[in-house]
mmCIF file with all atom_site columns, C-alpha atoms in Angstrom:
data_model
loop_
_atom_site.group_PDB
_atom_site.id
_atom_site.type_symbol
_atom_site.label_atom_id
_atom_site.label_alt_id
_atom_site.label_comp_id
_atom_site.label_asym_id
_atom_site.label_entity_id
_atom_site.label_seq_id
_atom_site.pdbx_PDB_ins_code
_atom_site.Cartn_x
_atom_site.Cartn_y
_atom_site.Cartn_z
_atom_site.occupancy
_atom_site.B_iso_or_equiv
_atom_site.pdbx_formal_charge
_atom_site.auth_seq_id
_atom_site.auth_comp_id
_atom_site.auth_asym_id
_atom_site.auth_atom_id
_atom_site.pdbx_PDB_model_num
ATOM 1   C CA . UNK A 1 1   ? -30.354 20.418  108.834 1.00 61.00 ? 1   UNK A CA 1
ATOM 2   C CA . UNK A 1 2   ? -27.141 18.423  109.200 1.00 73.00 ? 2   UNK A CA 1
ATOM 3   C CA . UNK A 1 3   ? -26.316 17.156  112.673 1.00 87.00 ? 3   UNK A CA 1
ATOM 4   C CA . UNK A 1 4   ? -22.998 19.004  112.776 1.00 93.00 ? 4   UNK A CA 1
ATOM 5   C CA . UNK A 1 5   ? -22.282 22.155  110.796 1.00 94.00 ? 5   UNK A CA 1
ATOM 6   C CA . UNK A 1 6   ? -18.792 23.488  110.187 1.00 94.00 ? 6   UNK A CA 1
ATOM 7   C CA . UNK A 1 7   ? -17.623 26.155  107.765 1.00 91.00 ? 7   UNK A CA 1
ATOM 8   C CA . UNK A 1 8   ? -15.234 24.475  105.283 1.00 89.00 ? 8   UNK A CA 1
ATOM 9   C CA . UNK A 1 9   ? -13.096 27.604  104.784 1.00 89.00 ? 9   UNK A CA 1
ATOM 10  C CA . UNK A 1 10  ? -10.352 27.986  103.777 1.00 94.00 ? 10  UNK A CA 1
ATOM 11  C CA . UNK A 1 11  ? -9.450  30.319  106.604 1.00 96.00 ? 11  UNK A CA 1
ATOM 12  C CA . UNK A 1 12  ? -6.238  32.218  105.851 1.00 97.00 ? 12  UNK A CA 1
ATOM 13  C CA . UNK A 1 13  ? -4.369  34.014  108.637 1.00 97.00 ? 13  UNK A CA 1
ATOM 14  C CA . UNK A 1 14  ? -0.861  35.425  109.120 1.00 97.00 ? 14  UNK A CA 1
ATOM 15  C CA . UNK A 1 15  ? 1.579   33.750  111.472 1.00 97.00 ? 15  UNK A CA 1
ATOM 16  C CA . UNK A 1 16  ? 0.984   34.780  115.084 1.00 97.00 ? 16  UNK A CA 1
ATOM 17  C CA . UNK A 1 17  ? -2.743  35.417  114.671 1.00 97.00 ? 17  UNK A CA 1
ATOM 18  C CA . UNK A 1 18  ? -5.394  34.047  116.982 1.00 97.00 ? 18  UNK A CA 1
ATOM 19  C CA . UNK A 1 19  ? -7.581  31.570  115.132 1.00 97.00 ? 19  UNK A CA 1
ATOM 20  C CA . UNK A 1 20  ? -11.163 30.746  115.996 1.00 97.00 ? 20  UNK A CA 1
ATOM 21  C CA . UNK A 1 21  ? -12.763 27.602  114.570 1.00 97.00 ? 21  UNK A CA 1
ATOM 22  C CA . UNK A 1 22  ? -16.388 26.753  115.264 1.00 97.00 ? 22  UNK A CA 1
ATOM 23  C CA . UNK A 1 23  ? -19.058 24.089  114.975 1.00 97.00 ? 23  UNK A CA 1
ATOM 24  C CA . UNK A 1 24  ? -22.763 24.074  115.681 1.00 96.00 ? 24  UNK A CA 1
ATOM 25  C CA . UNK A 1 25  ? -24.836 20.984  116.282 1.00 95.00 ? 25  UNK A CA 1
ATOM 26  C CA . UNK A 1 26  ? -28.496 20.159  116.482 1.00 93.00 ? 26  UNK A CA 1
ATOM 27  C CA . UNK A 1 27  ? -28.632 16.955  118.552 1.00 89.00 ? 27  UNK A CA 1
ATOM 28  C CA . UNK A 1 28  ? -28.780 17.689  122.282 1.00 88.00 ? 28  UNK A CA 1
ATOM 29  C CA . UNK A 1 29  ? -27.789 14.057  122.980 1.00 85.00 ? 29  UNK A CA 1
ATOM 30  C CA . UNK A 1 30  ? -24.208 14.921  122.070 1.00 88.00 ? 30  UNK A CA 1
ATOM 31  C CA . UNK A 1 31  ? -22.232 15.209  125.276 1.00 86.00 ? 31  UNK A CA 1
ATOM 32  C CA . UNK A 1 32  ? -18.607 14.531  124.285 1.00 87.00 ? 32  UNK A CA 1
ATOM 33  C CA . UNK A 1 33  ? -16.795 16.912  122.006 1.00 91.00 ? 33  UNK A CA 1
ATOM 34  C CA . UNK A 1 34  ? -13.500 16.538  120.242 1.00 91.00 ? 34  UNK A CA 1
ATOM 35  C CA . UNK A 1 35  ? -11.287 18.424  117.844 1.00 94.00 ? 35  UNK A CA 1
ATOM 36  C CA . UNK A 1 36  ? -9.150  16.576  115.361 1.00 94.00 ? 36  UNK A CA 1
ATOM 37  C CA . UNK A 1 37  ? -6.421  17.940  113.109 1.00 96.00 ? 37  UNK A CA 1
ATOM 38  C CA . UNK A 1 38  ? -5.863  16.373  109.719 1.00 95.00 ? 38  UNK A CA 1
ATOM 39  C CA . UNK A 1 39  ? -2.838  17.141  107.594 1.00 95.00 ? 39  UNK A CA 1
ATOM 40  C CA . UNK A 1 40  ? -3.086  16.530  103.870 1.00 91.00 ? 40  UNK A CA 1
ATOM 41  C CA . UNK A 1 41  ? -3.062  12.805  103.027 1.00 89.00 ? 41  UNK A CA 1
ATOM 42  C CA . UNK A 1 42  ? -2.865  11.829  106.692 1.00 92.00 ? 42  UNK A CA 1
ATOM 43  C CA . UNK A 1 43  ? -5.298  10.424  109.237 1.00 93.00 ? 43  UNK A CA 1
ATOM 44  C CA . UNK A 1 44  ? -7.076  12.688  111.742 1.00 93.00 ? 44  UNK A CA 1
ATOM 45  C CA . UNK A 1 45  ? -5.210  13.126  115.030 1.00 92.00 ? 45  UNK A CA 1
ATOM 46  C CA . UNK A 1 46  ? -6.932  13.998  118.284 1.00 89.00 ? 46  UNK A CA 1
ATOM 47  C CA . UNK A 1 47  ? -6.172  17.501  119.568 1.00 92.00 ? 47  UNK A CA 1
ATOM 48  C CA . UNK A 1 48  ? -8.653  18.195  122.319 1.00 90.00 ? 48  UNK A CA 1
ATOM 49  C CA . UNK A 1 49  ? -11.377 16.318  124.155 1.00 86.00 ? 49  UNK A CA 1
ATOM 50  C CA . UNK A 1 50  ? -14.054 17.924  126.348 1.00 86.00 ? 50  UNK A CA 1
ATOM 51  C CA . UNK A 1 51  ? -17.124 16.736  128.155 1.00 81.00 ? 51  UNK A CA 1
ATOM 52  C CA . UNK A 1 52  ? -18.669 19.606  130.041 1.00 77.00 ? 52  UNK A CA 1
ATOM 53  C CA . UNK A 1 53  ? -19.543 23.128  129.066 1.00 84.00 ? 53  UNK A CA 1
ATOM 54  C CA . UNK A 1 54  ? -16.739 25.610  129.590 1.00 86.00 ? 54  UNK A CA 1
ATOM 55  C CA . UNK A 1 55  ? -13.135 25.951  128.527 1.00 90.00 ? 55  UNK A CA 1
ATOM 56  C CA . UNK A 1 56  ? -10.281 23.501  128.367 1.00 91.00 ? 56  UNK A CA 1
ATOM 57  C CA . UNK A 1 57  ? -6.746  24.664  127.623 1.00 93.00 ? 57  UNK A CA 1
ATOM 58  C CA . UNK A 1 58  ? -3.770  22.738  126.309 1.00 92.00 ? 58  UNK A CA 1
ATOM 59  C CA . UNK A 1 59  ? -0.762  24.813  125.323 1.00 95.00 ? 59  UNK A CA 1
ATOM 60  C CA . UNK A 1 60  ? -1.736  27.126  122.491 1.00 97.00 ? 60  UNK A CA 1
ATOM 61  C CA . UNK A 1 61  ? -5.115  25.426  122.073 1.00 97.00 ? 61  UNK A CA 1
ATOM 62  C CA . UNK A 1 62  ? -8.337  26.188  123.932 1.00 96.00 ? 62  UNK A CA 1
ATOM 63  C CA . UNK A 1 63  ? -11.550 24.235  123.415 1.00 95.00 ? 63  UNK A CA 1
ATOM 64  C CA . UNK A 1 64  ? -14.819 25.856  124.403 1.00 95.00 ? 64  UNK A CA 1
ATOM 65  C CA . UNK A 1 65  ? -18.214 24.194  124.694 1.00 95.00 ? 65  UNK A CA 1
ATOM 66  C CA . UNK A 1 66  ? -21.545 25.978  125.102 1.00 94.00 ? 66  UNK A CA 1
ATOM 67  C CA . UNK A 1 67  ? -24.183 23.261  125.352 1.00 91.00 ? 67  UNK A CA 1
ATOM 68  C CA . UNK A 1 68  ? -27.033 25.739  125.801 1.00 92.00 ? 68  UNK A CA 1
ATOM 69  C CA . UNK A 1 69  ? -26.255 27.213  122.385 1.00 94.00 ? 69  UNK A CA 1
ATOM 70  C CA . UNK A 1 70  ? -25.075 23.893  120.899 1.00 94.00 ? 70  UNK A CA 1
ATOM 71  C CA . UNK A 1 71  ? -21.868 25.619  119.855 1.00 95.00 ? 71  UNK A CA 1
ATOM 72  C CA . UNK A 1 72  ? -18.258 24.555  120.229 1.00 96.00 ? 72  UNK A CA 1
ATOM 73  C CA . UNK A 1 73  ? -15.058 26.423  119.403 1.00 96.00 ? 73  UNK A CA 1
ATOM 74  C CA . UNK A 1 74  ? -11.354 25.807  119.105 1.00 97.00 ? 74  UNK A CA 1
ATOM 75  C CA . UNK A 1 75  ? -8.993  28.737  119.602 1.00 97.00 ? 75  UNK A CA 1
ATOM 76  C CA . UNK A 1 76  ? -5.379  28.625  118.479 1.00 98.00 ? 76  UNK A CA 1
ATOM 77  C CA . UNK A 1 77  ? -3.065  31.274  119.916 1.00 97.00 ? 77  UNK A CA 1
ATOM 78  C CA . UNK A 1 78  ? 0.144   32.400  118.210 1.00 97.00 ? 78  UNK A CA 1
ATOM 79  C CA . UNK A 1 79  ? -0.690  30.376  115.119 1.00 97.00 ? 79  UNK A CA 1
ATOM 80  C CA . UNK A 1 80  ? 2.214   28.806  113.237 1.00 97.00 ? 80  UNK A CA 1
ATOM 81  C CA . UNK A 1 81  ? 2.593   27.689  109.609 1.00 97.00 ? 81  UNK A CA 1
ATOM 82  C CA . UNK A 1 82  ? 2.755   24.138  110.981 1.00 97.00 ? 82  UNK A CA 1
ATOM 83  C CA . UNK A 1 83  ? -0.844  24.605  112.183 1.00 97.00 ? 83  UNK A CA 1
ATOM 84  C CA . UNK A 1 84  ? -1.963  24.662  108.529 1.00 97.00 ? 84  UNK A CA 1
ATOM 85  C CA . UNK A 1 85  ? -4.296  21.696  108.276 1.00 97.00 ? 85  UNK A CA 1
ATOM 86  C CA . UNK A 1 86  ? -7.981  20.782  108.258 1.00 96.00 ? 86  UNK A CA 1
ATOM 87  C CA . UNK A 1 87  ? -9.621  20.902  111.675 1.00 97.00 ? 87  UNK A CA 1
ATOM 88  C CA . UNK A 1 88  ? -12.581 18.611  112.256 1.00 96.00 ? 88  UNK A CA 1
ATOM 89  C CA . UNK A 1 89  ? -14.955 18.824  115.147 1.00 95.00 ? 89  UNK A CA 1
ATOM 90  C CA . UNK A 1 90  ? -16.480 15.554  116.320 1.00 91.00 ? 90  UNK A CA 1
ATOM 91  C CA . UNK A 1 91  ? -19.012 14.610  118.932 1.00 88.00 ? 91  UNK A CA 1
ATOM 92  C CA . UNK A 1 92  ? -20.675 11.558  120.428 1.00 84.00 ? 92  UNK A CA 1
ATOM 93  C CA . UNK A 1 93  ? -23.657 10.587  122.579 1.00 78.00 ? 93  UNK A CA 1
ATOM 94  C CA . UNK A 1 94  ? -23.633 10.063  126.321 1.00 62.00 ? 94  UNK A CA 1
ATOM 95  C CA . UNK A 1 95  ? -25.093 6.572   126.394 1.00 58.00 ? 95  UNK A CA 1
ATOM 96  C CA . UNK A 1 96  ? -25.412 3.506   124.304 1.00 57.00 ? 96  UNK A CA 1
ATOM 97  C CA . UNK A 1 97  ? -23.010 2.484   121.661 1.00 59.00 ? 97  UNK A CA 1
ATOM 98  C CA . UNK A 1 98  ? -21.959 5.659   120.013 1.00 62.00 ? 98  UNK A CA 1
ATOM 99  C CA . UNK A 1 99  ? -19.594 6.631   117.298 1.00 73.00 ? 99  UNK A CA 1
ATOM 100 C CA . UNK A 1 100 ? -18.239 9.986   116.364 1.00 82.00 ? 100 UNK A CA 1
ATOM 101 C CA . UNK A 1 101 ? -20.253 12.352  114.204 1.00 87.00 ? 101 UNK A CA 1
ATOM 102 C CA . UNK A 1 102 ? -17.896 14.681  112.383 1.00 91.00 ? 102 UNK A CA 1
ATOM 103 C CA . UNK A 1 103 ? -18.233 18.128  110.943 1.00 93.00 ? 103 UNK A CA 1
ATOM 104 C CA . UNK A 1 104 ? -16.949 18.563  107.401 1.00 92.00 ? 104 UNK A CA 1
ATOM 105 C CA . UNK A 1 105 ? -13.776 20.246  108.611 1.00 94.00 ? 105 UNK A CA 1
ATOM 106 C CA . UNK A 1 106 ? -12.336 23.757  108.257 1.00 96.00 ? 106 UNK A CA 1
ATOM 107 C CA . UNK A 1 107 ? -9.153  24.178  106.251 1.00 96.00 ? 107 UNK A CA 1
ATOM 108 C CA . UNK A 1 108 ? -6.731  26.551  107.987 1.00 97.00 ? 108 UNK A CA 1
ATOM 109 C CA . UNK A 1 109 ? -3.830  28.199  106.173 1.00 97.00 ? 109 UNK A CA 1
ATOM 110 C CA . UNK A 1 110 ? -1.248  30.066  108.265 1.00 97.00 ? 110 UNK A CA 1
ATOM 111 C CA . UNK A 1 111 ? 1.145   32.111  106.167 1.00 97.00 ? 111 UNK A CA 1
ATOM 112 C CA . UNK A 1 112 ? 4.648   32.995  107.411 1.00 95.00 ? 112 UNK A CA 1
ATOM 113 C CA . UNK B 2 1   ? 5.551   2.211   116.794 1.00 66.00 ? 1   UNK B CA 1
ATOM 114 C CA . UNK B 2 2   ? 2.452   2.931   114.729 1.00 71.00 ? 2   UNK B CA 1
ATOM 115 C CA . UNK B 2 3   ? -0.625  2.799   116.943 1.00 91.00 ? 3   UNK B CA 1
ATOM 116 C CA . UNK B 2 4   ? -3.192  2.097   114.222 1.00 95.00 ? 4   UNK B CA 1
ATOM 117 C CA . UNK B 2 5   ? -1.789  0.791   110.974 1.00 95.00 ? 5   UNK B CA 1
ATOM 118 C CA . UNK B 2 6   ? -3.575  0.066   107.723 1.00 96.00 ? 6   UNK B CA 1
ATOM 119 C CA . UNK B 2 7   ? -2.458  -1.671  104.573 1.00 96.00 ? 7   UNK B CA 1
ATOM 120 C CA . UNK B 2 8   ? -2.275  -0.937  101.767 1.00 97.00 ? 8   UNK B CA 1
ATOM 121 C CA . UNK B 2 9   ? -1.850  2.857   101.793 1.00 96.00 ? 9   UNK B CA 1
ATOM 122 C CA . UNK B 2 10  ? -2.904  3.142   98.170  1.00 97.00 ? 10  UNK B CA 1
ATOM 123 C CA . UNK B 2 11  ? -5.115  0.823   96.164  1.00 97.00 ? 11  UNK B CA 1
ATOM 124 C CA . UNK B 2 12  ? -6.019  1.249   92.502  1.00 97.00 ? 12  UNK B CA 1
ATOM 125 C CA . UNK B 2 13  ? -8.304  -1.363  91.022  1.00 97.00 ? 13  UNK B CA 1
ATOM 126 C CA . UNK B 2 14  ? -10.839 -1.932  88.288  1.00 97.00 ? 14  UNK B CA 1
ATOM 127 C CA . UNK B 2 15  ? -14.595 -1.934  88.639  1.00 97.00 ? 15  UNK B CA 1
ATOM 128 C CA . UNK B 2 16  ? -16.002 -5.307  89.571  1.00 97.00 ? 16  UNK B CA 1
ATOM 129 C CA . UNK B 2 17  ? -12.910 -6.489  91.446  1.00 97.00 ? 17  UNK B CA 1
ATOM 130 C CA . UNK B 2 18  ? -12.868 -7.650  95.067  1.00 97.00 ? 18  UNK B CA 1
ATOM 131 C CA . UNK B 2 19  ? -10.332 -6.105  97.439  1.00 97.00 ? 19  UNK B CA 1
ATOM 132 C CA . UNK B 2 20  ? -9.437  -6.111  101.125 1.00 97.00 ? 20  UNK B CA 1
ATOM 133 C CA . UNK B 2 21  ? -7.964  -3.528  103.463 1.00 98.00 ? 21  UNK B CA 1
ATOM 134 C CA . UNK B 2 22  ? -6.292  -4.635  106.679 1.00 97.00 ? 22  UNK B CA 1
ATOM 135 C CA . UNK B 2 23  ? -6.089  -2.786  109.991 1.00 97.00 ? 23  UNK B CA 1
ATOM 136 C CA . UNK B 2 24  ? -4.215  -3.498  113.198 1.00 97.00 ? 24  UNK B CA 1
ATOM 137 C CA . UNK B 2 25  ? -4.004  -1.529  116.449 1.00 96.00 ? 25  UNK B CA 1
ATOM 138 C CA . UNK B 2 26  ? -1.451  -2.000  119.232 1.00 95.00 ? 26  UNK B CA 1
ATOM 139 C CA . UNK B 2 27  ? -3.143  0.322   121.732 1.00 92.00 ? 27  UNK B CA 1
ATOM 140 C CA . UNK B 2 28  ? -4.998  -2.405  123.607 1.00 91.00 ? 28  UNK B CA 1
ATOM 141 C CA . UNK B 2 29  ? -8.331  -0.878  122.628 1.00 90.00 ? 29  UNK B CA 1
ATOM 142 C CA . UNK B 2 30  ? -11.552 -2.886  122.667 1.00 88.00 ? 30  UNK B CA 1
ATOM 143 C CA . UNK B 2 31  ? -13.333 -1.045  119.886 1.00 88.00 ? 31  UNK B CA 1
ATOM 144 C CA . UNK B 2 32  ? -12.398 -0.603  116.264 1.00 91.00 ? 32  UNK B CA 1
ATOM 145 C CA . UNK B 2 33  ? -14.060 1.301   113.436 1.00 91.00 ? 33  UNK B CA 1
ATOM 146 C CA . UNK B 2 34  ? -14.092 1.841   109.722 1.00 94.00 ? 34  UNK B CA 1
ATOM 147 C CA . UNK B 2 35  ? -14.754 5.369   108.464 1.00 93.00 ? 35  UNK B CA 1
ATOM 148 C CA . UNK B 2 36  ? -15.090 6.578   104.884 1.00 95.00 ? 36  UNK B CA 1
ATOM 149 C CA . UNK B 2 37  ? -13.881 10.026  103.808 1.00 94.00 ? 37  UNK B CA 1
ATOM 150 C CA . UNK B 2 38  ? -15.320 11.096  100.481 1.00 89.00 ? 38  UNK B CA 1
ATOM 151 C CA . UNK B 2 39  ? -13.945 13.557  97.928  1.00 83.00 ? 39  UNK B CA 1
ATOM 152 C CA . UNK B 2 40  ? -15.452 16.452  99.875  1.00 80.00 ? 40  UNK B CA 1
ATOM 153 C CA . UNK B 2 41  ? -13.490 15.335  102.957 1.00 80.00 ? 41  UNK B CA 1
ATOM 154 C CA . UNK B 2 42  ? -16.619 14.337  104.867 1.00 86.00 ? 42  UNK B CA 1
ATOM 155 C CA . UNK B 2 43  ? -15.757 11.592  107.362 1.00 89.00 ? 43  UNK B CA 1
ATOM 156 C CA . UNK B 2 44  ? -18.547 9.125   108.062 1.00 90.00 ? 44  UNK B CA 1
ATOM 157 C CA . UNK B 2 45  ? -18.775 5.969   110.173 1.00 88.00 ? 45  UNK B CA 1
ATOM 158 C CA . UNK B 2 46  ? -19.294 2.673   108.373 1.00 92.00 ? 46  UNK B CA 1
ATOM 159 C CA . UNK B 2 47  ? -18.832 -0.030  111.016 1.00 89.00 ? 47  UNK B CA 1
ATOM 160 C CA . UNK B 2 48  ? -17.931 -0.411  114.659 1.00 88.00 ? 48  UNK B CA 1
ATOM 161 C CA . UNK B 2 49  ? -16.698 -3.573  116.393 1.00 88.00 ? 49  UNK B CA 1
ATOM 162 C CA . UNK B 2 50  ? -16.367 -4.098  120.128 1.00 85.00 ? 50  UNK B CA 1
ATOM 163 C CA . UNK B 2 51  ? -14.386 -7.144  121.251 1.00 83.00 ? 51  UNK B CA 1
ATOM 164 C CA . UNK B 2 52  ? -14.780 -8.731  117.827 1.00 82.00 ? 52  UNK B CA 1
ATOM 165 C CA . UNK B 2 53  ? -18.556 -8.227  117.801 1.00 83.00 ? 53  UNK B CA 1
ATOM 166 C CA . UNK B 2 54  ? -20.273 -5.976  115.272 1.00 84.00 ? 54  UNK B CA 1
ATOM 167 C CA . UNK B 2 55  ? -22.112 -3.241  117.202 1.00 80.00 ? 55  UNK B CA 1
ATOM 168 C CA . UNK B 2 56  ? -22.758 -0.580  114.600 1.00 77.00 ? 56  UNK B CA 1
ATOM 169 C CA . UNK B 2 57  ? -23.466 -1.042  110.943 1.00 78.00 ? 57  UNK B CA 1
ATOM 170 C CA . UNK B 2 58  ? -24.472 2.168   109.266 1.00 79.00 ? 58  UNK B CA 1
ATOM 171 C CA . UNK B 2 59  ? -26.244 2.202   105.937 1.00 78.00 ? 59  UNK B CA 1
ATOM 172 C CA . UNK B 2 60  ? -23.512 0.583   103.929 1.00 88.00 ? 60  UNK B CA 1
ATOM 173 C CA . UNK B 2 61  ? -24.028 -1.681  100.888 1.00 90.00 ? 61  UNK B CA 1
ATOM 174 C CA . UNK B 2 62  ? -23.652 -5.343  101.768 1.00 91.00 ? 62  UNK B CA 1
ATOM 175 C CA . UNK B 2 63  ? -20.771 -5.495  99.275  1.00 95.00 ? 63  UNK B CA 1
ATOM 176 C CA . UNK B 2 64  ? -18.772 -4.205  102.239 1.00 95.00 ? 64  UNK B CA 1
ATOM 177 C CA . UNK B 2 65  ? -18.039 -6.887  104.815 1.00 93.00 ? 65  UNK B CA 1
ATOM 178 C CA . UNK B 2 66  ? -15.902 -6.222  107.881 1.00 93.00 ? 66  UNK B CA 1
ATOM 179 C CA . UNK B 2 67  ? -14.174 -9.057  109.705 1.00 93.00 ? 67  UNK B CA 1
ATOM 180 C CA . UNK B 2 68  ? -12.530 -8.985  113.102 1.00 93.00 ? 68  UNK B CA 1
ATOM 181 C CA . UNK B 2 69  ? -10.371 -12.076 113.771 1.00 92.00 ? 69  UNK B CA 1
ATOM 182 C CA . UNK B 2 70  ? -9.379  -10.647 117.177 1.00 92.00 ? 70  UNK B CA 1
ATOM 183 C CA . UNK B 2 71  ? -9.859  -7.364  118.959 1.00 89.00 ? 71  UNK B CA 1
ATOM 184 C CA . UNK B 2 72  ? -6.592  -5.946  117.608 1.00 94.00 ? 72  UNK B CA 1
ATOM 185 C CA . UNK B 2 73  ? -7.551  -6.465  113.981 1.00 96.00 ? 73  UNK B CA 1
ATOM 186 C CA . UNK B 2 74  ? -10.424 -5.266  111.807 1.00 96.00 ? 74  UNK B CA 1
ATOM 187 C CA . UNK B 2 75  ? -10.314 -5.932  108.099 1.00 96.00 ? 75  UNK B CA 1
ATOM 188 C CA . UNK B 2 76  ? -12.626 -4.607  105.391 1.00 97.00 ? 76  UNK B CA 1
ATOM 189 C CA . UNK B 2 77  ? -13.482 -6.656  102.350 1.00 97.00 ? 77  UNK B CA 1
ATOM 190 C CA . UNK B 2 78  ? -15.238 -5.036  99.417  1.00 96.00 ? 78  UNK B CA 1
ATOM 191 C CA . UNK B 2 79  ? -16.894 -7.074  96.668  1.00 96.00 ? 79  UNK B CA 1
ATOM 192 C CA . UNK B 2 80  ? -17.751 -5.936  93.163  1.00 97.00 ? 80  UNK B CA 1
ATOM 193 C CA . UNK B 2 81  ? -16.107 -2.555  93.475  1.00 97.00 ? 81  UNK B CA 1
ATOM 194 C CA . UNK B 2 82  ? -17.902 0.432   91.944  1.00 96.00 ? 82  UNK B CA 1
ATOM 195 C CA . UNK B 2 83  ? -16.642 3.845   90.863  1.00 96.00 ? 83  UNK B CA 1
ATOM 196 C CA . UNK B 2 84  ? -18.488 5.443   93.796  1.00 93.00 ? 84  UNK B CA 1
ATOM 197 C CA . UNK B 2 85  ? -16.433 3.403   96.244  1.00 96.00 ? 85  UNK B CA 1
ATOM 198 C CA . UNK B 2 86  ? -13.428 5.593   95.479  1.00 96.00 ? 86  UNK B CA 1
ATOM 199 C CA . UNK B 2 87  ? -12.581 7.349   98.744  1.00 96.00 ? 87  UNK B CA 1
ATOM 200 C CA . UNK B 2 88  ? -10.146 7.266   101.626 1.00 97.00 ? 88  UNK B CA 1
ATOM 201 C CA . UNK B 2 89  ? -10.977 4.578   104.171 1.00 97.00 ? 89  UNK B CA 1
ATOM 202 C CA . UNK B 2 90  ? -9.807  5.108   107.734 1.00 96.00 ? 90  UNK B CA 1
ATOM 203 C CA . UNK B 2 91  ? -9.529  2.530   110.440 1.00 96.00 ? 91  UNK B CA 1
ATOM 204 C CA . UNK B 2 92  ? -9.743  3.782   114.025 1.00 92.00 ? 92  UNK B CA 1
ATOM 205 C CA . UNK B 2 93  ? -9.811  2.413   117.552 1.00 91.00 ? 93  UNK B CA 1
ATOM 206 C CA . UNK B 2 94  ? -10.866 3.558   121.001 1.00 87.00 ? 94  UNK B CA 1
ATOM 207 C CA . UNK B 2 95  ? -10.988 2.223   124.548 1.00 82.00 ? 95  UNK B CA 1
ATOM 208 C CA . UNK B 2 96  ? -14.742 1.950   124.753 1.00 71.00 ? 96  UNK B CA 1
ATOM 209 C CA . UNK B 2 97  ? -17.688 2.465   122.453 1.00 61.00 ? 97  UNK B CA 1
ATOM 210 C CA . UNK B 2 98  ? -19.486 4.789   124.852 1.00 57.00 ? 98  UNK B CA 1
ATOM 211 C CA . UNK B 2 99  ? -18.876 7.452   127.444 1.00 52.00 ? 99  UNK B CA 1
ATOM 212 C CA . UNK B 2 100 ? -15.445 8.848   128.292 1.00 52.00 ? 100 UNK B CA 1
ATOM 213 C CA . UNK B 2 101 ? -12.854 7.265   126.127 1.00 54.00 ? 101 UNK B CA 1
ATOM 214 C CA . UNK B 2 102 ? -14.810 7.372   122.942 1.00 62.00 ? 102 UNK B CA 1
ATOM 215 C CA . UNK B 2 103 ? -12.100 9.525   121.444 1.00 74.00 ? 103 UNK B CA 1
ATOM 216 C CA . UNK B 2 104 ? -10.800 7.545   118.517 1.00 82.00 ? 104 UNK B CA 1
ATOM 217 C CA . UNK B 2 105 ? -7.268  7.169   117.197 1.00 89.00 ? 105 UNK B CA 1
ATOM 218 C CA . UNK B 2 106 ? -7.024  6.919   113.436 1.00 92.00 ? 106 UNK B CA 1
ATOM 219 C CA . UNK B 2 107 ? -4.795  5.114   111.012 1.00 95.00 ? 107 UNK B CA 1
ATOM 220 C CA . UNK B 2 108 ? -3.171  6.845   108.049 1.00 94.00 ? 108 UNK B CA 1
ATOM 221 C CA . UNK B 2 109 ? -5.921  5.874   105.659 1.00 96.00 ? 109 UNK B CA 1
ATOM 222 C CA . UNK B 2 110 ? -6.187  3.751   102.510 1.00 97.00 ? 110 UNK B CA 1
ATOM 223 C CA . UNK B 2 111 ? -6.770  5.744   99.359  1.00 96.00 ? 111 UNK B CA 1
ATOM 224 C CA . UNK B 2 112 ? -8.938  3.549   97.132  1.00 97.00 ? 112 UNK B CA 1
ATOM 225 C CA . UNK B 2 113 ? -9.342  4.473   93.489  1.00 97.00 ? 113 UNK B CA 1
ATOM 226 C CA . UNK B 2 114 ? -11.708 2.443   91.337  1.00 97.00 ? 114 UNK B CA 1
ATOM 227 C CA . UNK B 2 115 ? -11.205 2.870   87.594  1.00 96.00 ? 115 UNK B CA 1
#
């Protein structure tokens, strides 16, 4: 079992839809959770960063962490064509030198 | 004002050659990284440096040698390039290698093609 699982998609939705992107993980040592957005031929850019279980909202984006289920989600409200990109979840350990472990990314396509 | 910049953006070279990729960050971060993104878009850590010291070296062939002349720069030198080295290489930086602040900021990537 991979440490971080993420459905690669593509996920196609019409403009204005609510999008739900998800990752599951197996390592309970992961305590920090991030979502990155990557446009084609660009570097990943940080969207959301969470530490504790629960919800964190930033504009149209909401990140949700359920540590008991080892499940994290990113919700995008009122999706726009400009949201079309690959979304990568990433996570890191609480102690020691730690780097990010990424999911494989979900490609999102928002059609006008 | 690019925060993390890499050069070159594209690199096409023949098998067996030696090449270098340069990275610079102007964010004042202490930690820098090299990640490799393969053809399936899977992003995986290669190296991590904190204040010019190597702290993480994942299972990477020793043909790959990172060098950090100062904490704002982390270069990647690759010897005897192989076809399987073709990928996009991303440089990244963060405030600290652990705990809050581990969120990394990425460069635009270097697309390496070995022919």
